[in-house]
Amino acid sequence: MTILIGVLEQGLIYAILALGVYITYKILDFPDLTVDGSFPLGASVSAVLIIKGWNPFLTLAAALLAGMLAGVVTGVIHVKFHVRDLISSVITMTALYTINLRIAGGIANLPLFSRDSIFDNAATRKLPPAVGPYVTVFVIAVVAFAAKGLLDAYLNTKSGYLLRAVGDNPTLVTSLAKDNGKVKIVGLSIANGLVSLSGAVMAQQQGFFEISMGTGAIVIGLASVIMGTNLFRSSSKIRGTTAVVVGSILYKACVAIAIALGLAAQDMKLITAVLLFLILILNFDKKKVKISA
Amino acid sequence: MLELKNIYKYYNPGTVNEMCLFDDFNFTVEDHQFVSIVGSNGSGKTSLLNIICGSIPVDSGGISIDHVDMTREKEYRRHARIGRVFQNPALGTCPSMTILENMSLADNKNKSFNLTAGTNKKRIEYYRDILRPLGLGLEDKLYVKVGNLSGGQRQALALLMTTMTPIDYLILDEHTAALDPKTAEIIMQLTDTIVREKNLTTIMVTHNLRYAIEYGNRLIMMHQGTIIIDRSGEEKEALQVEDVLDKFNQISIECGN
């Protein structure tokens, strides 16, 4: 039971990140490594503001805005200065490492123990002790599904249609007398806002900010997105965003199984990399079968 | 009125592959003209369209619409008044979005893409009504992703989407070339109907000499960046496929093909 709740907690936190990666990887077709910097950006912003005495929920909004700004930076570097997509995201990612350290006051590890968080505050302390173990997963689920719901709603607006069109067929967006570049910047901004929000929730859940927590975040996001979208590839009824959330939880379950099989926590990044590799291989296999059939 | 004045365009300038395409090229299209452009590969037809639409820059010279200079205007801004249909049916639609979503996008051209609902439910019947005359059954497939449609269906949809909102210029870039003869015929007739109905100024590049003769009221033949035939009105009416073909053979012999 504890393992299951742990998987749900981690899976739903990373689901928010995966929703962001879904926008860049699946909708915009933009290889965005900014994620490795914007994830800890949200964590550092949230941690510092909590220490300053902000309402923990308000720090989530601040983290979201900070992430959106990071996305805009990557977008502007790519669109206005014509730097290749991957490189522009690496520039922002690298810059964010220093910026995150600066935000955290030059400290690589910022503990938040005994501070109020979205999981532990005046309201949750009033709850009966019996529900105690489920508060965290419940709060995470609320944030994750709110993010998913808002993203779904956005993708069905006129602006959201344009975002979906720009990755699909940029020529059509030009034909609609709209600037491709601006739409891309908006997409990158929303994506990194979500990633940063995910980082903020993560920092509050684990009770600290740590500078290296973003390393490999993009890999986790990609693994979740690819796993989820391929799992539901044949069914058109399931929304892409739903598939991504399921993918993220499944991915964390795979990691939990790997650890249960005797791998240590320090093997995490290796597990992450191998899992993504396996997921990709399995999918390529499916494609081959399809072609020969 | 669309005017191209003293256009110079070199490809790969400063390299051994330098190639002059347009050397003091001039071209004017009057309002409500339907111009068919023919010519061999590399004669500058598609480059001409790209220059008009702003997809490629010119080295010097001026492009103006109704005497307003457009030479420095960005491609997407020019499309406020221009609609373009490409040879590749995939370029005119979004494959991962449904027919309804594609039409909603097109319907919103030159309006704000804001946070209101992407599809206006009140317009659905209207979309069905304009799809029905195509006779392709698309009106019953509103919720089907465009990626699942055939090339002909996509091109018909692309043409419809391009001309759904008011535009002044319709640019057709070999838009029937990738289709089978029967579908090409349907798309060509549909094009003619739409151009007449909406009174659009049209520039059509085609390799099909019969279409160039049959449709439109002006015919241009291009060769190595210059216009070698330009007939309009009665002169154009009198033109036969054989006349154009003869000229084609003539320039081919000159080039040693």
Coordinates of C-alpha atoms in Angstrom, one line a residue:
Chain A
M1 CA 0.0 0.0 0.0
T2 CA 2.8 2.4 0.9
I3 CA 4.6 1.6 -2.3
L4 CA 1.4 2.2 -4.3
I5 CA 0.8 5.5 -2.7
G6 CA 4.4 6.4 -3.2
V7 CA 4.1 5.5 -6.9
L8 CA 0.9 7.6 -7.3
E9 CA 2.5 10.6 -5.5
Q10 CA 5.7 10.5 -7.7
G11 CA 3.8 9.6 -10.8
L12 CA 1.3 12.5 -10.4
I13 CA 4.0 15.0 -9.6
Y14 CA 5.9 14.0 -12.7
A15 CA 2.7 13.9 -14.7
I16 CA 2.6 17.7 -14.5
L17 CA 6.1 17.8 -15.9
A18 CA 5.1 15.2 -18.6
L19 CA 2.2 17.4 -19.6
G20 CA 4.7 20.2 -20.3
V21 CA 6.9 17.8 -22.3
Y22 CA 3.9 16.6 -24.2
I23 CA 3.4 20.2 -25.4
T24 CA 6.9 20.6 -26.7
Y25 CA 7.6 17.0 -27.8
K26 CA 4.3 15.9 -29.2
I27 CA 2.5 19.1 -30.1
L28 CA 5.3 21.5 -31.1
D29 CA 7.8 18.8 -32.2
F30 CA 10.5 20.9 -30.4
P31 CA 13.3 19.0 -28.5
D32 CA 13.2 21.2 -25.4
L33 CA 15.9 20.5 -22.8
T34 CA 15.0 23.7 -20.9
V35 CA 13.0 21.2 -18.8
D36 CA 16.2 20.1 -16.9
G37 CA 16.6 23.7 -15.8
S38 CA 12.9 24.8 -15.4
F39 CA 12.1 21.8 -13.1
P40 CA 14.6 22.9 -10.4
L41 CA 13.7 26.5 -11.1
G42 CA 10.1 25.9 -9.8
A43 CA 11.6 24.1 -6.9
S44 CA 14.0 26.9 -6.0
V45 CA 11.4 29.6 -6.4
S46 CA 8.9 27.7 -4.3
A47 CA 11.4 26.8 -1.6
V48 CA 12.8 30.4 -1.2
L49 CA 9.3 31.9 -1.1
I50 CA 8.2 29.4 1.5
I51 CA 11.2 30.3 3.7
K52 CA 10.3 33.9 3.2
G53 CA 6.8 33.1 4.7
W54 CA 4.7 33.1 1.5
N55 CA 1.5 31.0 1.4
P56 CA 2.7 27.6 -0.1
F57 CA -0.1 27.7 -2.7
L58 CA 0.9 31.1 -3.8
T59 CA 4.5 29.9 -4.4
L60 CA 3.1 27.4 -6.9
A61 CA 1.7 30.3 -8.9
A62 CA 5.1 32.1 -8.7
A63 CA 6.9 28.9 -9.8
L64 CA 4.5 28.6 -12.8
L65 CA 5.2 32.2 -13.9
A66 CA 9.0 31.7 -13.5
G67 CA 8.9 28.6 -15.6
M68 CA 6.8 30.4 -18.3
L69 CA 9.5 33.1 -18.4
A70 CA 12.2 30.5 -18.9
G71 CA 10.1 29.0 -21.8
V72 CA 9.8 32.5 -23.3
V73 CA 13.6 32.9 -23.2
T74 CA 14.2 29.6 -25.0
G75 CA 11.5 30.6 -27.5
V76 CA 13.0 34.1 -28.2
I77 CA 16.5 32.7 -28.6
H78 CA 15.1 30.2 -31.2
V79 CA 12.6 32.4 -33.0
K80 CA 14.2 35.8 -32.9
F81 CA 17.8 34.9 -33.1
H82 CA 17.3 31.8 -35.3
V83 CA 19.3 29.5 -33.1
R84 CA 18.5 25.9 -33.6
D85 CA 15.7 24.5 -31.4
L86 CA 17.8 22.0 -29.3
I87 CA 20.7 24.5 -28.9
S88 CA 18.5 27.3 -27.8
S89 CA 17.0 25.1 -25.1
V90 CA 20.5 24.0 -24.0
I91 CA 21.5 27.7 -23.6
T92 CA 18.6 28.4 -21.3
M93 CA 19.1 25.1 -19.4
T94 CA 22.7 26.0 -18.7
A95 CA 21.9 29.5 -17.7
L96 CA 19.2 28.3 -15.3
Y97 CA 21.7 26.2 -13.3
T98 CA 23.4 29.4 -12.1
I99 CA 20.1 31.2 -11.8
N100 CA 18.6 28.5 -9.7
L101 CA 21.7 28.6 -7.4
R102 CA 21.4 32.4 -7.2
I103 CA 17.7 32.1 -6.3
A104 CA 18.5 29.7 -3.6
G105 CA 21.1 32.1 -2.2
G106 CA 24.1 30.2 -3.5
I107 CA 23.1 27.1 -1.6
A108 CA 22.9 23.8 -3.5
N109 CA 20.5 22.3 -0.9
L110 CA 17.7 24.2 0.8
P111 CA 15.8 22.2 3.4
L112 CA 12.1 23.0 4.1
F113 CA 11.5 20.8 7.1
S114 CA 9.0 22.1 9.7
R115 CA 7.8 24.8 7.3
D116 CA 4.2 24.9 6.0
S117 CA 3.7 23.3 2.6
I118 CA 0.7 22.5 0.4
F119 CA 0.6 19.2 2.2
D120 CA 1.2 20.3 5.8
N121 CA -0.5 23.5 6.8
A122 CA -3.2 24.8 9.2
A123 CA -6.0 23.3 7.1
T124 CA -4.5 19.8 6.7
R125 CA -3.5 19.6 10.4
K126 CA -7.1 19.8 11.3
L127 CA -7.9 16.6 9.4
P128 CA -8.4 13.4 11.4
P129 CA -5.2 11.3 11.8
A130 CA -6.8 8.4 9.9
V131 CA -6.6 10.2 6.5
G132 CA -3.1 11.4 7.2
P133 CA -1.3 9.0 4.9
Y134 CA -3.5 10.0 2.0
V135 CA -3.4 13.8 2.3
T136 CA -0.2 14.2 0.2
V137 CA -1.4 12.1 -2.7
F138 CA -4.8 13.8 -2.6
V139 CA -3.3 17.3 -2.8
I140 CA -0.9 16.2 -5.6
A141 CA -3.8 14.7 -7.5
V142 CA -5.8 18.0 -7.2
V143 CA -2.9 20.0 -8.5
A144 CA -2.1 17.5 -11.3
F145 CA -5.7 17.2 -12.5
A146 CA -6.3 20.9 -12.3
A147 CA -3.2 21.4 -14.5
K148 CA -4.5 18.7 -16.9
G149 CA -8.0 20.1 -17.0
L150 CA -6.7 23.6 -17.7
L151 CA -4.4 22.4 -20.4
D152 CA -7.3 20.4 -22.0
A153 CA -9.5 23.5 -21.9
Y154 CA -6.7 25.6 -23.4
L155 CA -6.1 23.2 -26.3
N156 CA -9.7 23.5 -27.3
T157 CA -9.6 27.3 -27.5
K158 CA -8.8 29.2 -30.7
S159 CA -5.3 29.9 -29.3
G160 CA -4.9 26.2 -28.5
Y161 CA -6.0 25.2 -32.0
L162 CA -3.2 27.4 -33.4
L163 CA -0.7 25.8 -31.0
R164 CA -1.7 22.4 -32.2
A165 CA -1.5 23.5 -35.8
V166 CA 2.0 25.0 -35.6
G167 CA 3.6 21.7 -34.8
D168 CA 1.5 19.8 -37.2
N169 CA 1.8 22.1 -40.2
P170 CA 3.6 25.5 -39.8
T171 CA 2.8 26.4 -43.4
L172 CA -0.9 26.4 -42.5
V173 CA -0.3 28.9 -39.6
T174 CA 1.5 31.2 -42.1
S175 CA -1.4 30.8 -44.5
L176 CA -3.7 31.9 -41.6
A177 CA -1.7 35.2 -41.5
K178 CA -0.3 34.2 -38.1
D179 CA 3.3 34.4 -37.0
N180 CA 4.7 30.8 -36.4
G181 CA 7.3 32.1 -34.0
K182 CA 4.9 33.8 -31.6
V183 CA 2.8 30.6 -31.4
K184 CA 5.9 28.6 -30.6
I185 CA 7.0 31.0 -27.9
V186 CA 3.5 30.7 -26.3
G187 CA 3.8 26.9 -26.4
L188 CA 7.2 26.8 -24.9
S189 CA 6.1 29.2 -22.2
I190 CA 3.1 27.0 -21.2
A191 CA 5.2 23.9 -21.3
N192 CA 7.9 25.2 -19.0
G193 CA 5.4 26.8 -16.7
L194 CA 4.0 23.3 -16.1
V195 CA 7.4 21.8 -15.7
S196 CA 8.3 24.5 -13.2
L197 CA 5.0 23.9 -11.3
S198 CA 5.9 20.2 -11.1
G199 CA 9.3 21.1 -9.6
A200 CA 7.6 23.3 -7.0
V201 CA 5.3 20.5 -5.9
M202 CA 8.3 18.1 -5.9
A203 CA 10.3 20.4 -3.6
Q204 CA 7.4 20.7 -1.2
Q205 CA 6.7 17.0 -1.2
Q206 CA 10.3 15.9 -0.6
G207 CA 10.9 18.8 1.8
F208 CA 13.9 20.4 0.1
F209 CA 15.3 22.0 -3.0
E210 CA 18.4 20.5 -4.5
I211 CA 20.3 21.9 -7.4
S212 CA 20.7 18.6 -9.2
M213 CA 17.1 17.6 -9.0
G214 CA 16.5 18.6 -12.6
T215 CA 19.2 16.3 -14.1
G216 CA 17.4 13.8 -16.3
A217 CA 14.0 15.5 -15.8
I218 CA 13.5 15.6 -19.6
V219 CA 14.2 11.9 -19.8
I220 CA 11.5 11.1 -17.3
G221 CA 9.1 13.4 -19.1
L222 CA 9.9 11.9 -22.5
A223 CA 9.6 8.3 -21.2
S224 CA 6.2 9.2 -19.7
V225 CA 4.9 10.8 -22.8
I226 CA 6.1 8.1 -25.2
M227 CA 4.9 5.3 -23.0
G228 CA 1.5 6.9 -22.4
T229 CA 0.8 8.0 -26.0
N230 CA 1.9 4.7 -27.5
L231 CA -0.1 2.7 -25.0
F232 CA -3.3 4.4 -26.2
R233 CA -2.2 4.9 -29.7
S234 CA -5.0 2.8 -31.2
S235 CA -7.8 4.4 -29.2
S236 CA -8.8 7.8 -30.4
K237 CA -11.2 8.3 -27.5
I238 CA -8.4 8.8 -24.9
R239 CA -7.0 12.3 -24.9
G240 CA -3.3 12.7 -25.3
T241 CA -3.1 14.5 -21.9
T242 CA -4.8 11.6 -20.2
A243 CA -2.5 9.1 -21.8
V244 CA 0.5 11.2 -20.6
V245 CA -0.7 11.1 -17.0
V246 CA -1.2 7.4 -17.1
G247 CA 2.2 7.0 -18.8
S248 CA 3.9 9.0 -16.0
I249 CA 2.3 6.8 -13.2
L250 CA 3.2 3.6 -15.1
Y251 CA 6.7 4.9 -15.6
K252 CA 7.1 5.5 -11.8
A253 CA 5.7 2.0 -11.2
C254 CA 8.4 0.6 -13.4
V255 CA 11.0 2.4 -11.4
A256 CA 9.5 1.2 -8.2
I257 CA 9.6 -2.4 -9.4
A258 CA 13.2 -2.0 -10.4
I259 CA 14.1 -0.7 -6.9
A260 CA 12.0 -3.5 -5.4
L261 CA 14.1 -6.0 -7.4
G262 CA 17.2 -4.9 -5.5
L263 CA 18.5 -1.8 -7.4
A264 CA 19.5 1.1 -5.1
A265 CA 18.3 4.7 -5.1
Q266 CA 21.7 5.8 -6.5
D267 CA 21.0 3.7 -9.6
M268 CA 18.0 5.9 -10.4
K269 CA 19.4 7.8 -13.4
L270 CA 20.7 4.6 -14.9
I271 CA 17.2 3.1 -14.5
T272 CA 15.7 6.2 -16.0
A273 CA 18.0 6.0 -19.1
V274 CA 17.6 2.3 -19.6
L275 CA 13.8 2.5 -19.2
L276 CA 13.6 5.2 -21.9
F277 CA 15.8 3.1 -24.1
L278 CA 13.6 0.1 -23.7
I279 CA 10.4 2.0 -24.3
L280 CA 11.9 3.4 -27.5
I281 CA 13.1 0.0 -28.7
L282 CA 9.7 -1.6 -28.0
N283 CA 8.0 1.1 -30.0
F284 CA 10.3 0.8 -32.9
D285 CA 9.6 -2.9 -33.0
K286 CA 5.9 -2.2 -33.2
K287 CA 6.4 0.1 -36.2
K288 CA 8.5 -2.5 -38.0
V289 CA 5.7 -5.1 -37.6
K290 CA 3.2 -2.6 -38.9
I291 CA 5.2 -1.9 -42.1
S292 CA 5.8 -5.6 -42.9
A293 CA 2.2 -6.5 -42.3
Chain B
M1 CA -3.4 45.2 -58.7
L2 CA -0.2 43.2 -58.1
E3 CA 3.0 44.6 -59.4
L4 CA 6.5 43.2 -59.5
K5 CA 9.0 45.7 -60.7
N6 CA 12.7 45.3 -61.6
I7 CA 13.0 42.0 -59.7
Y8 CA 16.6 40.6 -59.3
K9 CA 17.0 37.2 -57.8
Y10 CA 20.2 35.2 -57.6
Y11 CA 20.6 31.8 -56.1
N12 CA 23.8 30.9 -54.2
P13 CA 25.4 34.3 -54.8
G14 CA 29.2 34.5 -54.5
T15 CA 29.7 30.7 -55.0
V16 CA 30.6 28.6 -58.1
N17 CA 26.9 27.6 -58.2
E18 CA 25.7 31.2 -58.6
M19 CA 22.6 31.2 -60.7
C20 CA 20.7 34.2 -61.9
L21 CA 17.0 33.5 -62.0
F22 CA 15.4 36.9 -62.4
D23 CA 17.3 39.7 -64.1
D24 CA 15.1 42.9 -64.2
F25 CA 11.9 40.9 -64.1
N26 CA 8.6 42.8 -64.4
F27 CA 5.1 41.4 -64.0
T28 CA 1.7 42.9 -63.4
V29 CA -1.6 41.2 -62.6
E30 CA -4.8 43.2 -62.9
D31 CA -7.6 42.7 -60.4
H32 CA -9.9 39.8 -61.2
Q33 CA -7.5 38.3 -63.7
F34 CA -7.0 34.5 -63.7
V35 CA -3.5 33.9 -64.8
S36 CA -2.2 30.5 -65.7
I37 CA 1.6 30.1 -65.7
V38 CA 3.3 27.3 -67.6
G39 CA 7.0 26.7 -68.2
S40 CA 9.6 24.0 -67.9
N41 CA 11.3 23.0 -64.6
G42 CA 13.6 25.7 -63.3
S43 CA 11.9 28.4 -65.4
G44 CA 11.1 30.4 -62.3
K45 CA 7.4 29.7 -61.9
T46 CA 7.4 28.6 -58.3
S47 CA 10.1 31.1 -57.4
L48 CA 7.8 33.8 -58.8
L49 CA 5.0 32.6 -56.5
N50 CA 7.4 32.4 -53.5
I51 CA 8.5 36.0 -54.2
I52 CA 4.9 37.2 -54.4
C53 CA 4.0 35.4 -51.1
G54 CA 7.2 36.5 -49.4
S55 CA 8.5 32.9 -48.8
I56 CA 11.8 34.0 -50.4
P57 CA 13.4 37.4 -50.4
V58 CA 14.4 39.3 -53.5
D59 CA 17.8 40.8 -54.1
S60 CA 16.4 44.0 -55.4
G61 CA 13.2 45.3 -56.9
G62 CA 9.8 46.0 -55.6
I63 CA 6.5 44.1 -55.0
S64 CA 3.4 46.1 -54.4
I65 CA -0.3 45.3 -54.0
D66 CA -2.6 48.2 -54.9
H67 CA 0.4 50.5 -55.1
V68 CA 1.3 49.7 -51.4
D69 CA 4.9 48.4 -51.2
M70 CA 5.1 44.9 -49.8
T71 CA 8.7 44.1 -50.5
R72 CA 9.7 44.1 -46.9
E73 CA 6.4 42.7 -45.5
K74 CA 6.7 39.4 -43.7
E75 CA 5.3 36.3 -45.3
Y76 CA 2.6 35.7 -42.7
R77 CA 1.4 39.4 -42.9
R78 CA 1.0 39.1 -46.7
H79 CA -1.2 36.2 -46.2
A80 CA -3.9 38.4 -44.7
R81 CA -4.9 39.1 -48.3
I82 CA -3.4 36.1 -50.0
G83 CA -4.5 32.5 -50.0
R84 CA -2.2 29.8 -51.3
V85 CA -2.8 26.1 -52.2
F86 CA 0.3 23.9 -52.6
Q87 CA 1.1 21.0 -54.8
N88 CA 1.4 18.8 -51.7
P89 CA -2.1 18.3 -50.2
A90 CA -0.5 17.9 -46.8
L91 CA 0.6 21.5 -46.7
G92 CA -2.9 23.0 -46.7
T93 CA -4.4 21.1 -43.7
C94 CA -3.4 19.8 -40.2
P95 CA -3.3 16.0 -40.3
S96 CA -3.7 15.4 -36.5
M97 CA -6.7 17.7 -36.3
T98 CA -10.3 16.8 -37.4
I99 CA -12.0 18.3 -40.4
L100 CA -14.1 20.4 -38.1
E101 CA -11.1 21.7 -36.2
N102 CA -9.3 22.5 -39.5
M103 CA -12.3 24.4 -40.8
S104 CA -12.7 26.3 -37.6
L105 CA -9.1 27.3 -37.8
A106 CA -9.6 28.5 -41.4
D107 CA -12.8 30.2 -40.5
N108 CA -11.0 32.3 -38.0
K109 CA -8.4 33.7 -40.4
N110 CA -7.7 37.4 -39.8
K111 CA -9.6 37.3 -36.5
S112 CA -8.1 37.0 -33.0
F113 CA -7.0 33.5 -32.0
N114 CA -8.0 34.1 -28.3
L115 CA -9.2 32.0 -25.4
T116 CA -12.7 31.5 -26.7
A117 CA -13.9 28.1 -27.9
G118 CA -11.9 26.8 -30.9
T119 CA -15.0 25.6 -32.7
N120 CA -18.1 27.7 -32.9
K121 CA -20.9 25.2 -32.7
K122 CA -23.3 27.5 -34.6
R123 CA -21.0 27.3 -37.6
I124 CA -21.1 23.5 -37.9
E125 CA -24.1 23.4 -40.2
Y126 CA -22.5 26.0 -42.4
Y127 CA -19.4 23.9 -42.7
R128 CA -21.5 20.9 -43.7
D129 CA -23.3 23.0 -46.3
I130 CA -20.1 24.1 -48.0
L131 CA -18.6 20.6 -47.8
R132 CA -21.6 19.0 -49.4
P133 CA -21.2 20.3 -53.0
L134 CA -17.8 18.7 -53.1
G135 CA -19.5 15.4 -53.4
L136 CA -16.8 13.7 -51.4
G137 CA -18.8 12.8 -48.4
L138 CA -16.7 15.0 -46.2
E139 CA -19.8 16.6 -44.5
D140 CA -20.3 13.3 -42.7
K141 CA -16.7 13.0 -41.6
L142 CA -16.4 16.2 -39.5
Y143 CA -14.9 14.4 -36.6
V144 CA -12.4 12.4 -38.7
K145 CA -8.7 13.4 -38.5
V146 CA -7.6 14.9 -41.8
G147 CA -4.5 12.7 -41.8
N148 CA -6.9 9.8 -42.6
L149 CA -8.2 11.4 -45.8
S150 CA -7.0 10.8 -49.3
G151 CA -4.8 13.3 -51.1
G152 CA -7.8 14.5 -53.3
Q153 CA -10.0 14.9 -50.3
R154 CA -7.3 16.8 -48.5
Q155 CA -6.7 19.1 -51.4
A156 CA -10.4 19.8 -51.8
L157 CA -10.6 20.7 -48.1
A158 CA -7.4 22.8 -48.4
L159 CA -8.9 24.8 -51.3
L160 CA -12.1 25.3 -49.4
M161 CA -10.3 26.4 -46.3
T162 CA -8.1 28.8 -48.2
T163 CA -11.1 30.5 -49.8
M164 CA -13.4 30.4 -46.9
T165 CA -12.6 33.8 -45.6
P166 CA -12.4 36.9 -47.8
I167 CA -9.1 37.1 -49.7
D168 CA -8.1 39.1 -52.7
Y169 CA -5.4 36.9 -54.2
L170 CA -5.5 33.1 -54.7
I171 CA -2.1 31.5 -55.4
L172 CA -2.3 28.0 -56.8
D173 CA 1.1 26.2 -56.9
E174 CA 0.6 23.2 -59.2
H175 CA -2.3 22.3 -56.9
T176 CA -3.6 19.4 -59.1
A177 CA -0.1 17.9 -59.9
A178 CA -0.2 15.3 -57.1
L179 CA -3.7 14.0 -57.8
D180 CA -5.0 11.3 -60.1
P181 CA -6.5 12.6 -63.4
K182 CA -10.1 12.3 -62.3
T183 CA -9.6 14.0 -58.9
A184 CA -7.5 16.6 -60.6
E185 CA -10.4 17.4 -62.9
I186 CA -12.8 17.7 -59.9
I187 CA -10.4 20.0 -58.0
M188 CA -9.8 22.1 -61.2
Q189 CA -13.6 22.6 -61.7
L190 CA -14.0 23.4 -58.1
T191 CA -11.3 26.0 -58.3
D192 CA -12.9 27.6 -61.3
T193 CA -16.3 27.7 -59.5
I194 CA -14.8 29.3 -56.4
V195 CA -12.7 31.8 -58.4
R196 CA -15.8 32.9 -60.4
E197 CA -18.1 33.0 -57.3
K198 CA -15.7 35.1 -55.2
N199 CA -14.2 37.0 -58.1
L200 CA -10.7 36.3 -56.9
T201 CA -7.5 37.4 -58.6
T202 CA -5.8 34.2 -59.3
I203 CA -2.3 33.1 -60.3
M204 CA -2.1 29.4 -61.1
V205 CA 1.1 27.5 -61.9
T206 CA 0.5 24.3 -63.8
H207 CA 2.2 21.7 -65.9
N208 CA -1.1 20.7 -67.4
L209 CA -1.2 22.7 -70.7
R210 CA -4.9 21.8 -71.2
Y211 CA -5.8 23.4 -67.8
A212 CA -3.8 26.4 -68.7
I213 CA -5.6 26.8 -72.0
E214 CA -9.1 25.9 -70.7
Y215 CA -9.1 27.9 -67.5
G216 CA -8.4 31.5 -66.8
N217 CA -8.3 34.6 -68.9
R218 CA -4.5 35.1 -69.2
L219 CA -1.7 32.7 -70.1
I220 CA 1.9 33.1 -69.4
M221 CA 4.8 30.9 -70.4
M222 CA 8.1 31.3 -68.6
H223 CA 11.6 30.3 -69.6
Q224 CA 14.8 30.9 -67.7
G225 CA 13.3 33.7 -65.6
T226 CA 11.6 35.6 -68.5
I227 CA 8.1 35.7 -69.8
I228 CA 8.1 34.4 -73.4
I229 CA 4.4 34.1 -74.0
D230 CA 1.8 36.5 -72.5
R231 CA -1.7 36.3 -73.9
S232 CA -4.9 37.6 -72.4
G233 CA -8.5 38.2 -73.5
E234 CA -9.3 37.2 -77.0
E235 CA -5.7 36.3 -77.8
K236 CA -5.8 33.9 -75.0
E237 CA -9.1 32.4 -76.1
A238 CA -7.6 31.7 -79.6
L239 CA -4.6 29.9 -78.1
Q240 CA -4.4 26.1 -78.6
V241 CA -2.6 23.4 -76.7
E242 CA -0.5 22.8 -79.8
D243 CA 0.7 26.5 -80.0
V244 CA 2.0 26.2 -76.4
L245 CA 3.5 22.8 -77.0
D246 CA 5.3 24.1 -80.1
K247 CA 6.9 26.8 -78.1
F248 CA 7.9 24.3 -75.5
N249 CA 9.6 22.1 -78.1
Q250 CA 11.3 25.1 -79.6
I251 CA 12.9 26.2 -76.3
S252 CA 13.8 22.6 -75.5
I253 CA 15.8 22.4 -78.7
E254 CA 17.5 25.7 -78.0
C255 CA 18.5 24.3 -74.6
G256 CA 19.8 21.1 -76.3
N257 CA 17.3 18.8 -74.5

